[in-house]
XYZ file of C-alpha atoms in Angstrom:
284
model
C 154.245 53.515 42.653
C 151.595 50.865 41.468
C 147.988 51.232 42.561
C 147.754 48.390 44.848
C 150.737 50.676 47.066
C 148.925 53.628 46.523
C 145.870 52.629 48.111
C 147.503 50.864 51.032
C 149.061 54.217 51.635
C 145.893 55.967 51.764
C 144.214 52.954 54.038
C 147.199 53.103 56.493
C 146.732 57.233 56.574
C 143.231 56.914 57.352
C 143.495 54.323 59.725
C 146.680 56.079 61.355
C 144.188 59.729 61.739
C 141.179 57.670 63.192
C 144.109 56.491 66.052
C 145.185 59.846 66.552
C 141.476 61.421 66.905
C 140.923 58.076 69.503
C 144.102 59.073 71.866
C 142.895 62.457 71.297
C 139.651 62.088 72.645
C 140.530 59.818 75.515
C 143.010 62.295 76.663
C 140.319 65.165 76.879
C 138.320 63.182 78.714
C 140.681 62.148 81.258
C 141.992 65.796 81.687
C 138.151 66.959 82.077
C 137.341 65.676 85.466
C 133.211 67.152 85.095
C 133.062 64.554 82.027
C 132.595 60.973 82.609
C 134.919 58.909 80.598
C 132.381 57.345 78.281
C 131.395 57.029 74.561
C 127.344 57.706 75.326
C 126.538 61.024 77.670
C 123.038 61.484 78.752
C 121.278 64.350 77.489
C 121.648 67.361 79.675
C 118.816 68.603 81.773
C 117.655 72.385 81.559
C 117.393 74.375 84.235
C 114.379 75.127 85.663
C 114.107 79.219 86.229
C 111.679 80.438 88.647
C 110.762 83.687 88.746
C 109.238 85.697 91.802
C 107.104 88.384 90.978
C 108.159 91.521 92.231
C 105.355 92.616 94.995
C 103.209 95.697 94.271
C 103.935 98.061 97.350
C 100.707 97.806 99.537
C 98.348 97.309 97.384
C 95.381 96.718 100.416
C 96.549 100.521 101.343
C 97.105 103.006 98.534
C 93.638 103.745 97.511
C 92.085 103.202 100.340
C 90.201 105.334 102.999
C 91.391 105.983 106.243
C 89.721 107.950 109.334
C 91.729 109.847 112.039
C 91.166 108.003 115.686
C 93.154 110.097 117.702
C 90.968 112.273 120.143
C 94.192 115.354 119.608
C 94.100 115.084 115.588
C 96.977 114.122 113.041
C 99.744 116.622 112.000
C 99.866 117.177 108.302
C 104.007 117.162 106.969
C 105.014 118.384 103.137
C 107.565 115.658 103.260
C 107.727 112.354 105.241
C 109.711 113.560 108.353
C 108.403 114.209 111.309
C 109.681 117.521 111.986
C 108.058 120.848 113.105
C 108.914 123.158 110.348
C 107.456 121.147 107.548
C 103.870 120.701 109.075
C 101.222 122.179 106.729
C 98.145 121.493 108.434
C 96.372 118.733 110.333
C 92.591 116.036 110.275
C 91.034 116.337 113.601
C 89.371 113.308 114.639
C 86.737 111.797 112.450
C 88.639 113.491 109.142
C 89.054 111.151 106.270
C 91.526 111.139 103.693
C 92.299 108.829 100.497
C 95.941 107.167 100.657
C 97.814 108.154 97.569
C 101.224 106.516 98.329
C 102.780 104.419 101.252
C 106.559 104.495 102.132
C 107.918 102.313 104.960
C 111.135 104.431 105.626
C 111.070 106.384 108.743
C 108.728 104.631 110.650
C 105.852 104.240 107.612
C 104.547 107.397 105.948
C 101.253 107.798 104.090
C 100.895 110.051 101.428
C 96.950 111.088 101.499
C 94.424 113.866 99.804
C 91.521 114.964 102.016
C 88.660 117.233 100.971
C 91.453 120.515 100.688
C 94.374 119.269 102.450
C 96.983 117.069 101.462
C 100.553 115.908 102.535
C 102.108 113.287 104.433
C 100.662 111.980 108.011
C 102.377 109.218 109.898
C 101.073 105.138 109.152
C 100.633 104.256 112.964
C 98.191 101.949 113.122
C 96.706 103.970 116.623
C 96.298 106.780 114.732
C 94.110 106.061 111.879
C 92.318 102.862 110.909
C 90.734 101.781 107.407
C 87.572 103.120 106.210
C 84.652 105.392 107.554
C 83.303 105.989 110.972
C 80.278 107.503 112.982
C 80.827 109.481 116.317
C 79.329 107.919 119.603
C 78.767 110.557 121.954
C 77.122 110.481 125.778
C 76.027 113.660 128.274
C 78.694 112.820 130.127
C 81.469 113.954 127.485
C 82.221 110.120 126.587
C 82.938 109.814 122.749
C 84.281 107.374 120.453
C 84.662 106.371 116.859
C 82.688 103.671 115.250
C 81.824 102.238 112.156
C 79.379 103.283 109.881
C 78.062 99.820 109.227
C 77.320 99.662 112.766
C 74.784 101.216 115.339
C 74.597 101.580 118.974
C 71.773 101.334 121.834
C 72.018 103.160 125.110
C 71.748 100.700 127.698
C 71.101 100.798 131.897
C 74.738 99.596 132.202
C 76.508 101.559 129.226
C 76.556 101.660 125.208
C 76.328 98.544 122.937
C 77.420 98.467 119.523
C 76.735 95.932 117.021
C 76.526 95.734 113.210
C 73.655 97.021 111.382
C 73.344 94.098 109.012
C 75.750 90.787 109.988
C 75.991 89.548 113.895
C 78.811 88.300 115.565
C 80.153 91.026 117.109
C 78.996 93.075 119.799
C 81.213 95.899 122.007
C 80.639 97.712 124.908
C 81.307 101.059 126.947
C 81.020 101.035 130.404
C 81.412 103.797 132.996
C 81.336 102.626 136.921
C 82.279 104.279 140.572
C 85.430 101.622 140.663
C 87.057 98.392 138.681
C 85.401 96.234 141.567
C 81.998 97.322 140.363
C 82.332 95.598 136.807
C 82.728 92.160 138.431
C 85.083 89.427 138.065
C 87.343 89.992 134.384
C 86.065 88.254 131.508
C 82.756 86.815 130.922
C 81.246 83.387 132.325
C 82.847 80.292 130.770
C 85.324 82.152 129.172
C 89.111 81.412 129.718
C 92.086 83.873 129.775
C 94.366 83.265 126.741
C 96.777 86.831 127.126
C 96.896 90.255 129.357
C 98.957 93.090 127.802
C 99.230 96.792 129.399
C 97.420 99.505 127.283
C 97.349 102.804 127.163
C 94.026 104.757 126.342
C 93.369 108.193 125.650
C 96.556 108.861 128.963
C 95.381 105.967 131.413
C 97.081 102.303 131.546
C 94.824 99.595 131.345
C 94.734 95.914 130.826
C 93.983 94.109 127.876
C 92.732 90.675 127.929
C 91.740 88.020 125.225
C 89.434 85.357 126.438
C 88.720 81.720 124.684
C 85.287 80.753 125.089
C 85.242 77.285 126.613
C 83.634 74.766 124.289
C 81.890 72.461 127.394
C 80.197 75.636 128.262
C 76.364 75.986 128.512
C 75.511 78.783 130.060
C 72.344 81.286 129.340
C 74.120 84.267 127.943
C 74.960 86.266 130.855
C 73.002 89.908 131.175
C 72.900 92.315 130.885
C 73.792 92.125 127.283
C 70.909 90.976 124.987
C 73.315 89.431 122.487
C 74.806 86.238 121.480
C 77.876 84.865 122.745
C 80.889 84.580 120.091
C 83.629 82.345 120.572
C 86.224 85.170 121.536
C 86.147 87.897 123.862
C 88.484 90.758 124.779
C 88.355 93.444 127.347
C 89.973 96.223 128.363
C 89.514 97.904 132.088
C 91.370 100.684 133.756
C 91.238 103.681 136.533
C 90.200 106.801 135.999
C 90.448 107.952 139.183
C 89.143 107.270 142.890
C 85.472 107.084 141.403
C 85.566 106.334 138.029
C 86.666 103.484 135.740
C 85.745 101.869 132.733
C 85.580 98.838 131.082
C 85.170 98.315 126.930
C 84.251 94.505 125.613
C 84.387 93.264 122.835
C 82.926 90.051 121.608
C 84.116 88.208 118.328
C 84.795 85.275 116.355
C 87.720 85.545 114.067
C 91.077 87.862 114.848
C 90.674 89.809 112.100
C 87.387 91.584 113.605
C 89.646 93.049 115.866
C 90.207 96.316 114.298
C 86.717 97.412 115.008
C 88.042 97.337 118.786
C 90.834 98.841 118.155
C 89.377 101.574 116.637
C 87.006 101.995 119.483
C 89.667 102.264 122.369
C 91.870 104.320 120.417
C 89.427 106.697 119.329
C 88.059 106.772 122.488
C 87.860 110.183 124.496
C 86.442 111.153 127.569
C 86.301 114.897 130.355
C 89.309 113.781 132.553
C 92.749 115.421 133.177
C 94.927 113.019 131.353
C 92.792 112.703 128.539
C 92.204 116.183 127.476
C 93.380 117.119 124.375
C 96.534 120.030 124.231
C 96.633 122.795 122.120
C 98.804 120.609 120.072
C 98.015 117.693 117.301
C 99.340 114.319 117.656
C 102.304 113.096 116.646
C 105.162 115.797 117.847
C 106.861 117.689 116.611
């Protein structure tokens, strides 16, 4: 074969493999419907990956302080069940404890160390609030928990508590002969937002949130010798056929509401419903 041939042959063989690879190509890309049938693709994107950090179990709780508020104690368990033949021991009221663990099966569990005890003690919120308290404590066998931040003054129509440093809030005990002697609910110039029932220390009572009204100019109202904060909420109930009593509380941000709720929960007083048993709270 002469040389001219031979390198025909070899042009027509490459020209005859680029065809091939062509058809080739344009056949995979007609049989891959995800691939559009051009020469050029545009560069793929990466994916963006976000990643949620796993959230620490209660941090806010485990290490913290807690007090007991209930006037009958808080049962002690070696495991988190509530069962009688695991209890090891119990807080009475005004007993503080460090939280060592939190587990929210079963209702919510704490796992806390006090001075020599320590075991698991139910998280309900009634039972125990966050940090230390001072015990209030009248003649008349009325007592309560407060907290240590704050004081109290005796007055002519009952005990008012208020911080020892910041204002803004202000509470109040109150002790009359029936719920007509406390006057109308709420406070002058004050609106009712919400009424829920509530049960303290045995005896159902209403609790109402007031919004203070903003066209309102009123002197603040006596007897108490404090400033009025946007918020109010107040709690009154029967005792029996001559006694009742109210407790206020006067605010300016929801979160301040705990102090209250530590003070009518904690609260205790020399009547039949409200006498402690033999046995601590919860059961069994």
């Amino acid at each position: 074969m002469s040389a001219r041939a031979r390198r025909l042959t070899r042009n027509g063989l490459r020209r005859s493999a680029a065809a091939a690879l062509a058809i080739a190509t344009a056949t995979l890309l007609v049989a891959c419907p995800g691939v559009p049938p051009s020469a050029t693709q545009s560069p793929s994107r990466t994916p963006t990956v976000v990643t949620i950090p796993t959230p620490t179990p209660t941090p806010q709780i485990v290490g913290s302080t807690r007090t007991v508020l209930s006037p009958l104690g808080l049962r002690v368990h070696s495991v988190p069940v509530l069962a009688s033949t695991n209890v090891v021991g119990g807080f009475s009221q005004g007993r503080s404890f460090t939280v060592l663990e939190y587990q929210s099966g079963g209702g919510g569990w704490y796992r806390v160390q006090g001075a020599t005890l320590s075991g698991w003690v139910v998280a309900d919120p009634t039972l125990t609030a966050a940090g230390t308290f001072n015990t209030f404590a009248q003649a008349d066998g009325i007592t309560a928990l407060y907290p240590q931040t704050w004081g109290f003054e005796n007055e002519s129509f009952g005990a008012l508590f208020v911080p020892q440093q910041a204002t803004g809030q202000s509470a109040v005990i109150e002790i009359a002969n029936s719920l007509k002697s406390f006057g109308a609910p709420g406070l002058p110039g004050y609106t009712q937002s919400t009424a829920v029932p509530l049960l303290v220390c045995g005896y159902t009572g209403t609790l109402s949130y007031y919004v203070k009204d903003a066209a309102y100019s009123g002197a603040t109202p006596p007897p108490l010798p404090v400033a009025r904060e946007p918020l109010y909420a107040e709690i009154r109930f029967k005792i029996d056929s001559s006694h009742a009593m109210l407790m206020g509380f006067n605010y300016q941000n929801a979160g301040q509401l705990e102090v209250f709720a530590a003070l009518y929960n904690s609260v205790s007083f020399p009547f039949p419903l409200c006498e402690a048993p033999a046995a601590a709270t919860p059961k069994p």
